[in-house]
Short mmCIF file of N, CA and C in Angstrom, two decimals:
data_model
loop_
_atom_site.label_atom_id
_atom_site.label_comp_id
_atom_site.label_asym_id
_atom_site.label_seq_id
_atom_site.Cartn_x
_atom_site.Cartn_y
_atom_site.Cartn_z
N MET N 1300 -8.22 -17.34 -7.58
CA MET N 1300 -7.01 -16.66 -7.12
C MET N 1300 -7.32 -15.17 -6.96
N LYS N 1301 -7.04 -14.65 -5.79
CA LYS N 1301 -7.25 -13.23 -5.50
C LYS N 1301 -5.89 -12.55 -5.33
N GLN N 1302 -5.85 -11.23 -5.52
CA GLN N 1302 -4.62 -10.47 -5.44
C GLN N 1302 -4.79 -9.28 -4.49
N ILE N 1303 -3.80 -9.08 -3.64
CA ILE N 1303 -3.74 -7.89 -2.80
C ILE N 1303 -2.44 -7.17 -3.13
N TYR N 1304 -2.55 -5.86 -3.33
CA TYR N 1304 -1.38 -5.03 -3.54
C TYR N 1304 -1.28 -4.05 -2.38
N LEU N 1305 -0.07 -3.87 -1.89
CA LEU N 1305 0.17 -2.97 -0.77
C LEU N 1305 1.17 -1.90 -1.20
N LEU N 1306 0.87 -0.67 -0.83
CA LEU N 1306 1.74 0.45 -1.15
C LEU N 1306 1.90 1.32 0.08
N ARG N 1307 3.14 1.47 0.52
CA ARG N 1307 3.41 2.42 1.60
C ARG N 1307 3.57 3.79 0.96
N HIS N 1308 3.01 4.80 1.59
CA HIS N 1308 3.11 6.16 1.07
C HIS N 1308 4.57 6.55 0.81
N ALA N 1309 4.76 7.50 -0.09
CA ALA N 1309 6.10 8.02 -0.37
C ALA N 1309 6.59 8.85 0.82
N LYS N 1310 7.85 9.21 0.79
CA LYS N 1310 8.51 9.91 1.90
C LYS N 1310 7.75 11.19 2.27
N SER N 1311 7.44 11.31 3.55
CA SER N 1311 6.67 12.46 4.01
C SER N 1311 7.57 13.64 4.35
N ASP N 1312 6.93 14.80 4.43
CA ASP N 1312 7.63 16.05 4.68
C ASP N 1312 7.58 16.40 6.16
N TRP N 1313 8.74 16.44 6.77
CA TRP N 1313 8.84 16.83 8.19
C TRP N 1313 9.24 18.28 8.34
N ASP N 1314 9.62 18.94 7.23
CA ASP N 1314 10.12 20.31 7.31
C ASP N 1314 9.02 21.37 7.32
N GLU N 1315 7.93 21.11 6.63
CA GLU N 1315 6.83 22.06 6.59
C GLU N 1315 6.02 21.98 7.89
N PRO N 1316 5.51 23.11 8.34
CA PRO N 1316 4.69 23.07 9.57
C PRO N 1316 3.37 22.32 9.32
N PHE N 1317 2.96 21.54 10.29
CA PHE N 1317 1.69 20.82 10.19
C PHE N 1317 1.08 20.75 11.58
N ILE N 1318 -0.23 20.70 11.62
CA ILE N 1318 -0.95 20.67 12.89
C ILE N 1318 -1.01 19.25 13.44
N SER N 1319 -1.27 18.30 12.57
CA SER N 1319 -1.35 16.90 12.99
C SER N 1319 -0.54 16.02 12.06
N ASP N 1320 -0.23 14.84 12.52
CA ASP N 1320 0.53 13.89 11.71
C ASP N 1320 -0.19 13.58 10.39
N GLU N 1321 -1.50 13.54 10.44
CA GLU N 1321 -2.27 13.23 9.23
C GLU N 1321 -2.11 14.29 8.14
N GLU N 1322 -1.70 15.49 8.51
CA GLU N 1322 -1.61 16.59 7.55
C GLU N 1322 -0.26 16.67 6.84
N ARG N 1323 0.69 15.83 7.24
CA ARG N 1323 1.99 15.89 6.57
C ARG N 1323 1.88 15.46 5.11
N GLY N 1324 2.42 16.27 4.23
CA GLY N 1324 2.41 15.96 2.81
C GLY N 1324 3.65 15.18 2.41
N LEU N 1325 4.03 15.31 1.14
CA LEU N 1325 5.20 14.61 0.62
C LEU N 1325 6.40 15.55 0.56
N SER N 1326 7.55 15.02 0.87
CA SER N 1326 8.80 15.77 0.74
C SER N 1326 9.22 15.77 -0.73
N LEU N 1327 10.25 16.52 -1.05
CA LEU N 1327 10.79 16.51 -2.41
C LEU N 1327 11.21 15.09 -2.79
N ARG N 1328 11.86 14.40 -1.84
CA ARG N 1328 12.25 13.00 -2.08
C ARG N 1328 11.03 12.13 -2.36
N GLY N 1329 9.96 12.34 -1.59
CA GLY N 1329 8.72 11.58 -1.79
C GLY N 1329 8.13 11.81 -3.17
N LYS N 1330 8.19 13.04 -3.65
CA LYS N 1330 7.68 13.35 -5.00
C LYS N 1330 8.51 12.65 -6.07
N LYS N 1331 9.82 12.59 -5.85
CA LYS N 1331 10.68 11.86 -6.79
C LYS N 1331 10.37 10.36 -6.75
N GLN N 1332 10.13 9.85 -5.54
CA GLN N 1332 9.79 8.42 -5.41
C GLN N 1332 8.52 8.09 -6.18
N THR N 1333 7.51 8.96 -6.11
CA THR N 1333 6.24 8.66 -6.79
C THR N 1333 6.42 8.64 -8.31
N LYS N 1334 7.30 9.48 -8.83
CA LYS N 1334 7.55 9.48 -10.28
C LYS N 1334 8.15 8.15 -10.72
N VAL N 1335 9.14 7.67 -9.98
CA VAL N 1335 9.79 6.40 -10.32
C VAL N 1335 8.81 5.24 -10.11
N LEU N 1336 8.05 5.29 -9.04
CA LEU N 1336 7.04 4.27 -8.78
C LEU N 1336 5.99 4.24 -9.89
N ARG N 1337 5.56 5.40 -10.32
CA ARG N 1337 4.56 5.49 -11.40
C ARG N 1337 5.08 4.81 -12.66
N THR N 1338 6.35 5.03 -13.00
CA THR N 1338 6.95 4.38 -14.17
C THR N 1338 6.95 2.87 -13.99
N PHE N 1339 7.35 2.42 -12.81
CA PHE N 1339 7.35 0.97 -12.55
C PHE N 1339 5.95 0.39 -12.71
N LEU N 1340 4.96 1.04 -12.11
CA LEU N 1340 3.59 0.51 -12.15
C LEU N 1340 3.00 0.55 -13.56
N GLN N 1341 3.40 1.54 -14.36
CA GLN N 1341 2.95 1.55 -15.76
C GLN N 1341 3.53 0.36 -16.51
N ASP N 1342 4.81 0.09 -16.30
CA ASP N 1342 5.44 -1.06 -16.94
C ASP N 1342 4.85 -2.37 -16.42
N TYR N 1343 4.55 -2.42 -15.14
CA TYR N 1343 3.97 -3.61 -14.51
C TYR N 1343 2.52 -3.82 -14.96
N GLN N 1344 1.89 -2.76 -15.44
CA GLN N 1344 0.50 -2.77 -15.88
C GLN N 1344 -0.45 -3.14 -14.73
N LEU N 1345 -0.23 -2.47 -13.61
CA LEU N 1345 -1.08 -2.68 -12.44
C LEU N 1345 -2.53 -2.36 -12.75
N GLU N 1346 -3.39 -3.30 -12.42
CA GLU N 1346 -4.83 -3.08 -12.50
C GLU N 1346 -5.45 -3.63 -11.23
N VAL N 1347 -6.28 -2.82 -10.58
CA VAL N 1347 -6.98 -3.25 -9.38
C VAL N 1347 -8.44 -2.84 -9.51
N ASP N 1348 -9.28 -3.59 -8.82
CA ASP N 1348 -10.71 -3.30 -8.86
C ASP N 1348 -11.09 -2.17 -7.91
N ILE N 1349 -10.34 -2.06 -6.81
CA ILE N 1349 -10.65 -1.05 -5.81
C ILE N 1349 -9.37 -0.64 -5.11
N ALA N 1350 -9.32 0.61 -4.66
CA ALA N 1350 -8.14 1.12 -3.93
C ALA N 1350 -8.60 1.71 -2.61
N PHE N 1351 -8.18 1.08 -1.52
CA PHE N 1351 -8.45 1.58 -0.18
C PHE N 1351 -7.27 2.45 0.23
N VAL N 1352 -7.55 3.70 0.59
CA VAL N 1352 -6.49 4.65 0.87
C VAL N 1352 -6.72 5.30 2.23
N SER N 1353 -5.67 5.38 3.01
CA SER N 1353 -5.72 6.11 4.28
C SER N 1353 -6.01 7.58 3.96
N PRO N 1354 -6.76 8.27 4.81
CA PRO N 1354 -7.06 9.68 4.54
C PRO N 1354 -5.92 10.64 4.86
N ALA N 1355 -4.78 10.14 5.33
CA ALA N 1355 -3.64 11.02 5.60
C ALA N 1355 -3.19 11.69 4.30
N GLU N 1356 -2.75 12.93 4.42
CA GLU N 1356 -2.34 13.72 3.26
C GLU N 1356 -1.28 13.01 2.42
N ARG N 1357 -0.29 12.39 3.06
CA ARG N 1357 0.81 11.76 2.32
C ARG N 1357 0.35 10.53 1.53
N THR N 1358 -0.63 9.78 2.04
CA THR N 1358 -1.14 8.63 1.28
C THR N 1358 -1.99 9.11 0.11
N LEU N 1359 -2.80 10.14 0.36
CA LEU N 1359 -3.62 10.69 -0.73
C LEU N 1359 -2.76 11.25 -1.85
N LYS N 1360 -1.73 12.00 -1.48
CA LYS N 1360 -0.83 12.59 -2.49
C LYS N 1360 -0.09 11.49 -3.27
N THR N 1361 0.33 10.45 -2.57
CA THR N 1361 1.01 9.34 -3.24
C THR N 1361 0.07 8.71 -4.27
N TYR N 1362 -1.15 8.39 -3.87
CA TYR N 1362 -2.08 7.73 -4.78
C TYR N 1362 -2.50 8.66 -5.91
N GLN N 1363 -2.77 9.93 -5.59
CA GLN N 1363 -3.19 10.88 -6.63
C GLN N 1363 -2.10 11.06 -7.68
N SER N 1364 -0.84 11.05 -7.25
CA SER N 1364 0.27 11.17 -8.19
C SER N 1364 0.29 9.99 -9.16
N LEU N 1365 -0.01 8.81 -8.66
CA LEU N 1365 -0.03 7.62 -9.52
C LEU N 1365 -1.23 7.67 -10.46
N ARG N 1366 -2.36 8.04 -9.92
CA ARG N 1366 -3.61 8.05 -10.68
C ARG N 1366 -3.60 9.09 -11.79
N LYS N 1367 -2.82 10.13 -11.60
CA LYS N 1367 -2.71 11.19 -12.60
C LYS N 1367 -2.26 10.63 -13.95
N GLU N 1368 -1.36 9.65 -13.92
CA GLU N 1368 -0.80 9.08 -15.14
C GLU N 1368 -1.36 7.70 -15.48
N ILE N 1369 -1.79 6.97 -14.46
CA ILE N 1369 -2.30 5.62 -14.67
C ILE N 1369 -3.83 5.69 -14.55
N LEU N 1370 -4.45 6.02 -15.65
CA LEU N 1370 -5.88 6.34 -15.63
C LEU N 1370 -6.77 5.15 -15.28
N ARG N 1371 -6.26 3.95 -15.43
CA ARG N 1371 -7.09 2.78 -15.13
C ARG N 1371 -7.24 2.54 -13.62
N LEU N 1372 -6.47 3.26 -12.81
CA LEU N 1372 -6.61 3.10 -11.35
C LEU N 1372 -7.93 3.72 -10.90
N PRO N 1373 -8.64 3.02 -10.02
CA PRO N 1373 -9.95 3.52 -9.58
C PRO N 1373 -9.83 4.72 -8.64
N LYS N 1374 -10.93 5.43 -8.49
CA LYS N 1374 -10.98 6.52 -7.51
C LYS N 1374 -10.70 5.92 -6.13
N PRO N 1375 -10.01 6.68 -5.28
CA PRO N 1375 -9.68 6.13 -3.96
C PRO N 1375 -10.91 6.01 -3.07
N GLU N 1376 -10.95 4.92 -2.34
CA GLU N 1376 -11.98 4.75 -1.31
C GLU N 1376 -11.27 4.98 0.02
N LEU N 1377 -11.54 6.12 0.63
CA LEU N 1377 -10.86 6.49 1.87
C LEU N 1377 -11.37 5.65 3.03
N ARG N 1378 -10.41 5.14 3.81
CA ARG N 1378 -10.73 4.33 4.99
C ARG N 1378 -9.92 4.83 6.18
N GLU N 1379 -10.59 5.48 7.09
CA GLU N 1379 -9.94 6.02 8.29
C GLU N 1379 -9.20 4.93 9.06
N ALA N 1380 -9.75 3.73 9.06
CA ALA N 1380 -9.16 2.62 9.83
C ALA N 1380 -7.75 2.25 9.35
N ILE N 1381 -7.38 2.62 8.14
CA ILE N 1381 -6.05 2.28 7.61
C ILE N 1381 -4.98 3.13 8.27
N TYR N 1382 -5.33 4.34 8.72
CA TYR N 1382 -4.34 5.30 9.20
C TYR N 1382 -3.44 4.72 10.30
N GLU N 1383 -4.00 4.15 11.32
CA GLU N 1383 -3.19 3.56 12.40
C GLU N 1383 -3.43 2.05 12.50
N ALA N 1384 -3.73 1.44 11.38
CA ALA N 1384 -4.10 0.02 11.35
C ALA N 1384 -2.96 -0.89 11.75
N GLU N 1385 -3.33 -1.92 12.48
CA GLU N 1385 -2.42 -3.03 12.76
C GLU N 1385 -2.76 -4.15 11.76
N ALA N 1386 -1.96 -5.18 11.76
CA ALA N 1386 -2.15 -6.28 10.80
C ALA N 1386 -3.56 -6.86 10.87
N ASP N 1387 -4.07 -7.09 12.08
CA ASP N 1387 -5.41 -7.67 12.23
C ASP N 1387 -6.50 -6.76 11.67
N ASP N 1388 -6.31 -5.45 11.76
CA ASP N 1388 -7.28 -4.50 11.20
C ASP N 1388 -7.33 -4.62 9.68
N LEU N 1389 -6.17 -4.77 9.08
CA LEU N 1389 -6.12 -4.91 7.62
C LEU N 1389 -6.65 -6.26 7.17
N LEU N 1390 -6.42 -7.29 7.97
CA LEU N 1390 -7.00 -8.60 7.67
C LEU N 1390 -8.52 -8.52 7.72
N PHE N 1391 -9.05 -7.83 8.71
CA PHE N 1391 -10.49 -7.64 8.84
C PHE N 1391 -11.04 -6.88 7.63
N LEU N 1392 -10.33 -5.85 7.19
CA LEU N 1392 -10.72 -5.10 6.00
C LEU N 1392 -10.79 -6.04 4.79
N ALA N 1393 -9.74 -6.84 4.61
CA ALA N 1393 -9.68 -7.76 3.46
C ALA N 1393 -10.81 -8.79 3.51
N GLN N 1394 -11.11 -9.30 4.68
CA GLN N 1394 -12.16 -10.31 4.81
C GLN N 1394 -13.55 -9.75 4.49
N GLY N 1395 -13.69 -8.43 4.52
CA GLY N 1395 -14.97 -7.80 4.21
C GLY N 1395 -15.14 -7.35 2.78
N VAL N 1396 -14.13 -7.58 1.95
CA VAL N 1396 -14.21 -7.17 0.55
C VAL N 1396 -15.19 -8.09 -0.19
N PRO N 1397 -16.08 -7.52 -1.01
CA PRO N 1397 -17.02 -8.36 -1.76
C PRO N 1397 -16.29 -9.35 -2.68
N ASN N 1398 -16.84 -10.53 -2.85
CA ASN N 1398 -16.21 -11.57 -3.66
C ASN N 1398 -16.12 -11.24 -5.14
N SER N 1399 -16.92 -10.26 -5.59
CA SER N 1399 -16.83 -9.85 -6.99
C SER N 1399 -15.50 -9.14 -7.28
N ILE N 1400 -14.84 -8.66 -6.24
CA ILE N 1400 -13.55 -7.98 -6.37
C ILE N 1400 -12.45 -9.04 -6.44
N GLN N 1401 -11.65 -8.99 -7.50
CA GLN N 1401 -10.55 -9.95 -7.67
C GLN N 1401 -9.23 -9.43 -7.11
N SER N 1402 -9.06 -8.10 -7.15
CA SER N 1402 -7.81 -7.52 -6.65
C SER N 1402 -8.07 -6.15 -6.06
N PHE N 1403 -7.30 -5.83 -5.03
CA PHE N 1403 -7.42 -4.49 -4.46
C PHE N 1403 -6.07 -4.01 -3.98
N LEU N 1404 -5.99 -2.70 -3.79
CA LEU N 1404 -4.78 -2.02 -3.35
C LEU N 1404 -5.08 -1.35 -2.02
N ILE N 1405 -4.14 -1.44 -1.09
CA ILE N 1405 -4.20 -0.66 0.15
C ILE N 1405 -3.02 0.30 0.13
N VAL N 1406 -3.29 1.58 0.26
CA VAL N 1406 -2.24 2.59 0.37
C VAL N 1406 -2.25 3.04 1.82
N GLY N 1407 -1.16 2.71 2.54
CA GLY N 1407 -1.18 2.98 3.97
C GLY N 1407 0.19 3.23 4.56
N HIS N 1408 0.35 2.77 5.79
CA HIS N 1408 1.47 3.16 6.64
C HIS N 1408 2.12 1.95 7.31
N ASN N 1409 3.35 2.16 7.72
CA ASN N 1409 4.02 1.21 8.62
C ASN N 1409 3.68 1.60 10.05
N PRO N 1410 3.69 0.67 10.97
CA PRO N 1410 4.12 -0.71 10.81
C PRO N 1410 3.01 -1.65 10.33
N GLY N 1411 1.79 -1.15 10.20
CA GLY N 1411 0.66 -2.01 9.84
C GLY N 1411 0.80 -2.75 8.53
N LEU N 1412 1.22 -2.03 7.47
CA LEU N 1412 1.37 -2.69 6.16
C LEU N 1412 2.41 -3.80 6.21
N GLU N 1413 3.53 -3.49 6.85
CA GLU N 1413 4.62 -4.47 6.95
C GLU N 1413 4.17 -5.71 7.72
N SER N 1414 3.47 -5.50 8.82
CA SER N 1414 2.98 -6.63 9.63
C SER N 1414 1.95 -7.45 8.86
N PHE N 1415 1.07 -6.76 8.13
CA PHE N 1415 0.05 -7.43 7.33
C PHE N 1415 0.71 -8.30 6.26
N ALA N 1416 1.69 -7.74 5.55
CA ALA N 1416 2.41 -8.50 4.51
C ALA N 1416 3.13 -9.70 5.12
N SER N 1417 3.79 -9.49 6.25
CA SER N 1417 4.49 -10.60 6.92
C SER N 1417 3.52 -11.70 7.33
N GLY N 1418 2.37 -11.31 7.84
CA GLY N 1418 1.37 -12.30 8.22
C GLY N 1418 0.87 -13.11 7.04
N LEU N 1419 0.56 -12.42 5.94
CA LEU N 1419 0.05 -13.12 4.76
C LEU N 1419 1.10 -14.04 4.15
N LEU N 1420 2.34 -13.57 4.08
CA LEU N 1420 3.39 -14.33 3.41
C LEU N 1420 4.06 -15.38 4.28
N PHE N 1421 4.25 -15.06 5.56
CA PHE N 1421 5.05 -15.93 6.41
C PHE N 1421 4.28 -16.51 7.60
N GLY N 1422 3.02 -16.12 7.74
CA GLY N 1422 2.18 -16.69 8.78
C GLY N 1422 2.27 -16.01 10.13
N ASP N 1423 3.14 -15.02 10.28
CA ASP N 1423 3.31 -14.37 11.58
C ASP N 1423 3.40 -12.86 11.41
N PRO N 1424 2.32 -12.15 11.72
CA PRO N 1424 2.36 -10.69 11.58
C PRO N 1424 3.25 -10.00 12.61
N GLU N 1425 3.63 -10.72 13.65
CA GLU N 1425 4.44 -10.13 14.72
C GLU N 1425 5.93 -10.12 14.39
N ARG N 1426 6.36 -10.97 13.48
CA ARG N 1426 7.79 -11.07 13.12
C ARG N 1426 7.99 -10.70 11.66
N SER N 1427 8.44 -9.49 11.43
CA SER N 1427 8.63 -9.05 10.06
C SER N 1427 9.92 -9.61 9.48
N ARG N 1428 9.84 -9.94 8.21
CA ARG N 1428 11.03 -10.37 7.49
C ARG N 1428 11.47 -9.30 6.49
N PHE N 1429 10.83 -8.15 6.56
CA PHE N 1429 11.14 -7.08 5.61
C PHE N 1429 12.20 -6.11 6.11
N HIS N 1430 12.53 -6.12 7.37
CA HIS N 1430 13.48 -5.18 7.95
C HIS N 1430 13.09 -3.75 7.58
N LYS N 1431 11.89 -3.39 7.90
CA LYS N 1431 11.29 -2.08 7.66
C LYS N 1431 10.98 -1.87 6.18
N LEU N 1432 9.72 -1.91 5.88
CA LEU N 1432 9.23 -1.66 4.53
C LEU N 1432 9.46 -0.18 4.21
N PRO N 1433 10.33 0.14 3.25
CA PRO N 1433 10.66 1.54 2.98
C PRO N 1433 9.48 2.33 2.42
N THR N 1434 9.58 3.65 2.51
CA THR N 1434 8.55 4.49 1.90
C THR N 1434 8.51 4.21 0.41
N ALA N 1435 7.32 4.32 -0.16
CA ALA N 1435 7.04 4.08 -1.58
C ALA N 1435 7.25 2.63 -2.01
N SER N 1436 7.34 1.71 -1.04
CA SER N 1436 7.45 0.28 -1.38
C SER N 1436 6.11 -0.23 -1.91
N PHE N 1437 6.21 -1.15 -2.84
CA PHE N 1437 5.02 -1.74 -3.45
C PHE N 1437 5.19 -3.25 -3.47
N LEU N 1438 4.17 -3.95 -3.04
CA LEU N 1438 4.23 -5.40 -3.17
C LEU N 1438 2.87 -5.98 -3.50
N GLY N 1439 2.91 -7.09 -4.20
CA GLY N 1439 1.71 -7.79 -4.59
C GLY N 1439 1.74 -9.20 -4.04
N ILE N 1440 0.59 -9.64 -3.56
CA ILE N 1440 0.47 -10.95 -2.94
C ILE N 1440 -0.69 -11.69 -3.59
N SER N 1441 -0.43 -12.92 -4.05
CA SER N 1441 -1.47 -13.79 -4.60
C SER N 1441 -1.98 -14.70 -3.50
N LEU N 1442 -3.27 -14.93 -3.52
CA LEU N 1442 -3.90 -15.78 -2.51
C LEU N 1442 -4.76 -16.85 -3.20
N PRO N 1443 -4.52 -18.13 -2.89
CA PRO N 1443 -5.29 -19.21 -3.52
C PRO N 1443 -6.66 -19.39 -2.85
N ILE N 1444 -7.49 -18.36 -2.97
CA ILE N 1444 -8.82 -18.38 -2.35
C ILE N 1444 -9.87 -17.95 -3.37
N ASP N 1445 -11.10 -18.34 -3.12
CA ASP N 1445 -12.21 -17.93 -3.96
C ASP N 1445 -13.02 -16.82 -3.31
N SER N 1446 -12.96 -16.77 -1.99
CA SER N 1446 -13.72 -15.79 -1.21
C SER N 1446 -12.76 -15.05 -0.28
N TRP N 1447 -12.95 -13.75 -0.16
CA TRP N 1447 -12.10 -12.96 0.74
C TRP N 1447 -12.28 -13.40 2.19
N LYS N 1448 -13.40 -14.00 2.51
CA LYS N 1448 -13.62 -14.49 3.88
C LYS N 1448 -12.64 -15.63 4.24
N GLU N 1449 -12.06 -16.28 3.23
CA GLU N 1449 -11.13 -17.39 3.44
C GLU N 1449 -9.70 -16.94 3.75
N ILE N 1450 -9.44 -15.65 3.64
CA ILE N 1450 -8.07 -15.17 3.81
C ILE N 1450 -7.61 -15.39 5.25
N GLU N 1451 -6.38 -15.87 5.39
CA GLU N 1451 -5.79 -16.08 6.71
C GLU N 1451 -4.27 -16.00 6.60
N TRP N 1452 -3.63 -15.90 7.75
CA TRP N 1452 -2.17 -15.77 7.78
C TRP N 1452 -1.49 -16.97 7.13
N GLY N 1453 -0.46 -16.70 6.36
CA GLY N 1453 0.36 -17.73 5.75
C GLY N 1453 -0.10 -18.22 4.40
N LEU N 1454 -1.22 -17.72 3.88
CA LEU N 1454 -1.73 -18.19 2.59
C LEU N 1454 -1.12 -17.49 1.38
N GLY N 1455 -0.49 -16.35 1.59
CA GLY N 1455 -0.04 -15.54 0.48
C GLY N 1455 1.24 -16.02 -0.17
N GLN N 1456 1.34 -15.70 -1.46
CA GLN N 1456 2.56 -15.94 -2.22
C GLN N 1456 2.98 -14.62 -2.84
N LEU N 1457 4.25 -14.28 -2.68
CA LEU N 1457 4.75 -13.01 -3.20
C LEU N 1457 4.69 -13.01 -4.72
N LYS N 1458 4.07 -12.00 -5.26
CA LYS N 1458 3.92 -11.86 -6.71
C LYS N 1458 4.90 -10.82 -7.25
N VAL N 1459 5.05 -9.72 -6.51
CA VAL N 1459 5.94 -8.64 -6.92
C VAL N 1459 6.35 -7.87 -5.67
N PHE N 1460 7.60 -7.39 -5.67
CA PHE N 1460 8.09 -6.56 -4.58
C PHE N 1460 9.04 -5.53 -5.18
N TRP N 1461 8.74 -4.26 -4.97
CA TRP N 1461 9.53 -3.18 -5.53
C TRP N 1461 9.80 -2.14 -4.44
N ILE N 1462 11.03 -1.65 -4.36
CA ILE N 1462 11.37 -0.56 -3.46
C ILE N 1462 12.09 0.52 -4.26
N PRO N 1463 11.98 1.77 -3.81
CA PRO N 1463 12.55 2.86 -4.58
C PRO N 1463 14.07 2.99 -4.49
N GLY N 1464 14.70 2.25 -3.59
CA GLY N 1464 16.15 2.34 -3.46
C GLY N 1464 16.60 3.73 -3.04
N ALA N 1465 17.58 4.26 -3.70
CA ALA N 1465 18.18 5.54 -3.32
C ALA N 1465 17.52 6.75 -4.01
N VAL N 1466 16.37 6.56 -4.63
CA VAL N 1466 15.71 7.65 -5.34
C VAL N 1466 15.49 8.82 -4.38
N GLY N 1467 15.93 9.99 -4.80
CA GLY N 1467 15.74 11.20 -4.02
C GLY N 1467 16.79 11.44 -2.95
N LYS N 1468 17.69 10.50 -2.75
CA LYS N 1468 18.74 10.67 -1.74
C LYS N 1468 19.98 11.37 -2.28
N GLU N 1469 20.03 11.50 -3.60
CA GLU N 1469 21.24 12.08 -4.20
C GLU N 1469 21.35 13.56 -3.91
#
């Protein structure tokens, strides 16, 4: 049994000037979301063998905020391909993970993460059942496989799903 965890970055900052989309950091709301998410993940006792993180500033800040308190999280492995990834790109990434890895985390962006989760859980990456995966959403998917090369659409079972709700909107 293998495990994939998906985390959409916390709410990004549109108010600060930035040169490119990749440079947008976290908003005040996003920083509040990461604190609540960190508490949830500590209680959940998340452990992963590897963390693939988009190099965008907001994904790095989200993961670094978690890692600051959850010391068992591994150093991020930056993957440029995650930044604008579609579901098939993330499936390709997963199929290339060494079999010694039992669980991994992808910290990325919509719509790719949402499509990837929909494909794994419901068999169709083109039709989402999440109605937009909110910022700072976290979900875990169990897969009844022995090798990452065996991963395909529809094999996943939802293990955990958490959203930040109204955190930071007050």
